[in-house]
Tab-separated table of C-alpha atoms in Angstrom:
chain	number	residue	atom	x	y	z
A	26	MET	CA	-119.267	-95.303	32.179
A	27	GLY	CA	-116.431	-93.636	33.906
A	28	ARG	CA	-116.134	-92.199	37.343
A	29	MET	CA	-119.178	-90.862	39.613
A	30	SER	CA	-119.537	-87.093	39.358
A	31	GLY	CA	-118.805	-86.802	42.900
A	32	PRO	CA	-117.037	-85.349	45.235
A	33	TYR	CA	-120.845	-84.373	46.414
A	34	PHE	CA	-120.802	-81.298	48.487
A	35	ILE	CA	-123.235	-81.085	51.564
A	36	ARG	CA	-122.204	-76.813	51.778
A	37	GLY	CA	-119.303	-74.729	50.893
A	38	SER	CA	-116.267	-76.690	50.796
A	39	VAL	CA	-117.864	-79.558	52.984
A	40	SER	CA	-118.260	-82.968	51.065
A	41	LEU	CA	-119.306	-86.339	51.666
A	42	PRO	CA	-115.565	-88.397	52.120
A	43	GLU	CA	-115.764	-91.375	49.189
A	44	ALA	CA	-113.996	-93.785	52.013
A	45	GLU	CA	-116.795	-93.770	54.319
A	46	LEU	CA	-119.460	-94.074	52.111
A	47	ILE	CA	-120.910	-97.748	52.647
A	48	TRP	CA	-122.534	-99.430	49.162
A	49	ARG	CA	-124.701	-102.243	48.951
A	50	PHE	CA	-126.379	-103.295	46.047
A	51	SER	CA	-129.610	-105.852	45.858
A	52	ARG	CA	-132.389	-106.624	43.574
A	53	SER	CA	-134.862	-103.937	42.775
A	54	SER	CA	-138.425	-104.669	42.847
A	55	GLY	CA	-138.911	-101.687	40.233
A	56	PRO	CA	-139.777	-101.768	36.386
A	57	GLY	CA	-137.956	-103.698	33.899
A	58	GLY	CA	-138.313	-106.661	32.072
A	59	GLN	CA	-136.723	-110.262	31.909
A	60	HIS	CA	-133.034	-108.800	32.645
A	61	VAL	CA	-134.042	-107.034	35.889
A	62	ASN	CA	-134.341	-110.445	37.749
A	63	THR	CA	-130.540	-110.928	37.304
A	64	SER	CA	-129.220	-106.931	37.746
A	65	ASP	CA	-128.553	-105.530	41.299
A	66	SER	CA	-129.948	-102.368	40.657
A	67	GLN	CA	-131.311	-101.179	44.153
A	68	VAL	CA	-128.782	-99.330	45.910
A	69	GLU	CA	-128.224	-98.639	49.330
A	70	LEU	CA	-125.954	-95.764	50.641
A	71	ARG	CA	-125.309	-95.585	54.576
A	72	PHE	CA	-122.821	-93.103	56.016
A	73	ASP	CA	-121.677	-93.509	59.726
A	74	LEU	CA	-122.582	-90.001	60.745
A	75	ALA	CA	-121.785	-90.377	64.332
A	76	GLY	CA	-117.585	-91.694	63.423
A	77	THR	CA	-117.040	-89.112	60.806
A	78	GLU	CA	-114.204	-86.874	61.215
A	79	ALA	CA	-115.508	-84.928	57.615
A	80	LEU	CA	-118.181	-82.733	59.054
A	81	PRO	CA	-117.090	-80.087	61.462
A	82	PRO	CA	-118.029	-80.726	65.311
A	83	VAL	CA	-120.767	-78.231	65.257
A	84	TRP	CA	-122.403	-79.475	62.107
A	85	LYS	CA	-122.120	-82.982	63.305
A	86	GLU	CA	-123.966	-82.443	66.462
A	87	ARG	CA	-126.819	-80.431	64.957
A	88	ALA	CA	-127.207	-83.625	62.199
A	89	LEU	CA	-127.091	-85.903	65.159
A	90	GLN	CA	-130.061	-84.446	66.778
A	91	ARG	CA	-131.915	-83.337	63.166
A	92	LEU	CA	-131.991	-86.915	62.498
A	93	ALA	CA	-131.877	-88.970	65.314
A	94	GLY	CA	-135.357	-90.966	64.392
A	95	ARG	CA	-133.497	-92.042	60.820
A	96	LEU	CA	-129.961	-93.238	62.434
A	97	ALA	CA	-129.435	-96.681	63.445
A	98	ASP	CA	-126.723	-96.950	65.503
A	99	GLY	CA	-125.115	-93.370	64.079
A	100	VAL	CA	-125.231	-94.724	60.862
A	101	LEU	CA	-127.703	-93.024	57.755
A	102	SER	CA	-128.952	-94.893	55.274
A	103	VAL	CA	-130.330	-93.957	52.086
A	104	ARG	CA	-131.896	-96.272	49.464
A	105	SER	CA	-132.465	-95.831	45.515
A	106	SER	CA	-134.390	-97.941	43.349
A	107	GLU	CA	-136.128	-95.727	40.968
A	108	HIS	CA	-133.764	-96.446	38.202
A	109	ARG	CA	-133.050	-99.508	36.147
A	110	SER	CA	-129.606	-98.870	36.054
A	111	GLN	CA	-127.548	-99.248	39.020
A	112	TRP	CA	-125.557	-96.363	38.040
A	113	ARG	CA	-128.230	-93.804	38.175
A	114	ASN	CA	-129.356	-95.282	41.383
A	115	ARG	CA	-125.817	-94.647	42.531
A	116	GLU	CA	-125.874	-91.032	41.690
A	117	ALA	CA	-129.543	-90.309	43.036
A	118	ALA	CA	-128.596	-92.151	46.408
A	119	ALA	CA	-125.726	-89.710	46.982
A	120	VAL	CA	-127.203	-86.873	45.842
A	121	ARG	CA	-130.184	-87.786	48.017
A	122	LEU	CA	-127.837	-88.299	51.228
A	123	ALA	CA	-126.117	-85.216	50.233
A	124	ALA	CA	-129.024	-83.019	50.200
A	125	LEU	CA	-130.366	-84.826	53.386
A	126	LEU	CA	-126.907	-83.663	55.283
A	127	ALA	CA	-127.059	-80.127	53.971
A	128	GLU	CA	-130.629	-79.816	55.304
A	129	ALA	CA	-130.010	-81.270	58.815
A	130	THR	CA	-126.587	-79.329	59.183
A	131	ALA	CA	-128.234	-75.996	58.174
A	132	PRO	CA	-127.797	-73.247	60.701
A	133	PRO	CA	-131.009	-72.656	62.805
A	134	PRO	CA	-133.120	-69.465	61.450
A	135	LYS	CA	-132.821	-66.165	63.036
A	136	PRO	CA	-135.476	-65.812	65.294
A	137	ARG	CA	-138.061	-63.341	64.172
A	138	ARG	CA	-138.078	-59.921	65.584
A	139	PRO	CA	-141.792	-58.947	65.885
A	140	THR	CA	-142.482	-55.291	64.232
A	141	ARG	CA	-144.299	-52.741	65.637
A	142	ILE	CA	-147.695	-51.725	63.995
A	143	PRO	CA	-147.627	-48.033	63.219
A	144	ARG	CA	-149.975	-45.902	65.460
A	145	GLY	CA	-151.898	-44.450	62.127
A	146	ILE	CA	-152.962	-47.627	60.983
A	147	ASN	CA	-154.062	-48.311	64.714
A	148	GLU	CA	-156.105	-45.695	64.801
A	149	ARG	CA	-157.704	-45.964	61.538
A	150	ARG	CA	-158.639	-49.627	62.470
A	151	LEU	CA	-160.086	-48.281	65.827
A	152	ARG	CA	-162.117	-45.314	63.771
A	153	GLU	CA	-163.498	-47.857	61.220
A	154	LYS	CA	-164.538	-49.963	63.689
A	155	LYS	CA	-166.378	-46.696	65.608
A	156	GLN	CA	-167.939	-45.979	62.180
A	157	ARG	CA	-169.323	-49.646	61.893
A	158	SER	CA	-170.858	-49.676	65.157
A	159	GLU	CA	-172.883	-46.385	64.391
A	160	THR	CA	-173.973	-48.081	61.235
A	161	LYS	CA	-175.345	-51.052	63.236
A	162	ARG	CA	-176.519	-49.259	65.881
A	163	GLY	CA	-178.189	-47.136	63.376
A	164	ARG	CA	-180.385	-50.332	62.230
A	165	THR	CA	-182.324	-51.108	65.354
A	166	GLY	CA	-185.728	-51.274	64.850
A	167	ARG	CA	-186.689	-48.681	67.462
A	168	ASP	CA	-187.740	-45.463	65.505
A	169	TRP	CA	-189.679	-47.525	62.969
A	170	GLY	CA	-193.256	-47.772	64.393
C-alpha cells in the first residue's frame, strides 16, 4: 500500500511530527461482513500536546487552552472507525487531528470596530418615524361623529 500521505501540515510549514504520533488499533464495531471480526480497523491516534516541541510556544499555549476539555494528561486523542480499511482510518484520524490542531492554534479574530451610522440615515429614520406617527394620529375616531 505504500507510505502514508503525510506529513500532515497544521498551518504554514508546521506539520505533525510522525515520531510523536502514537497509534493504537482495535476491532471496529463498524460495517463489514465476516472478516470484520478479525481485522483491527478502528484507529486511535494520540498526540502529546503538552510535551511536544514541534509547535511554536504561542500555538502550543493556545491549543492547550482551547482543547483543555478534550485533553487527558496533556494528550489529545482522535478516533476513526468509519472505513473498513485500517489504512483509510489512519488517514482519516491523522487528517482530523491536523484539522483540530489547526483550528486550536489559529490566532484569535481581530476585535470588531463598530462603524458609525451616517447622519443622513439617522435623520431619514427619524423623519419616517414622525410621518408614521402623524398617520396613526390621524386615525383616532375623535372627529368622526
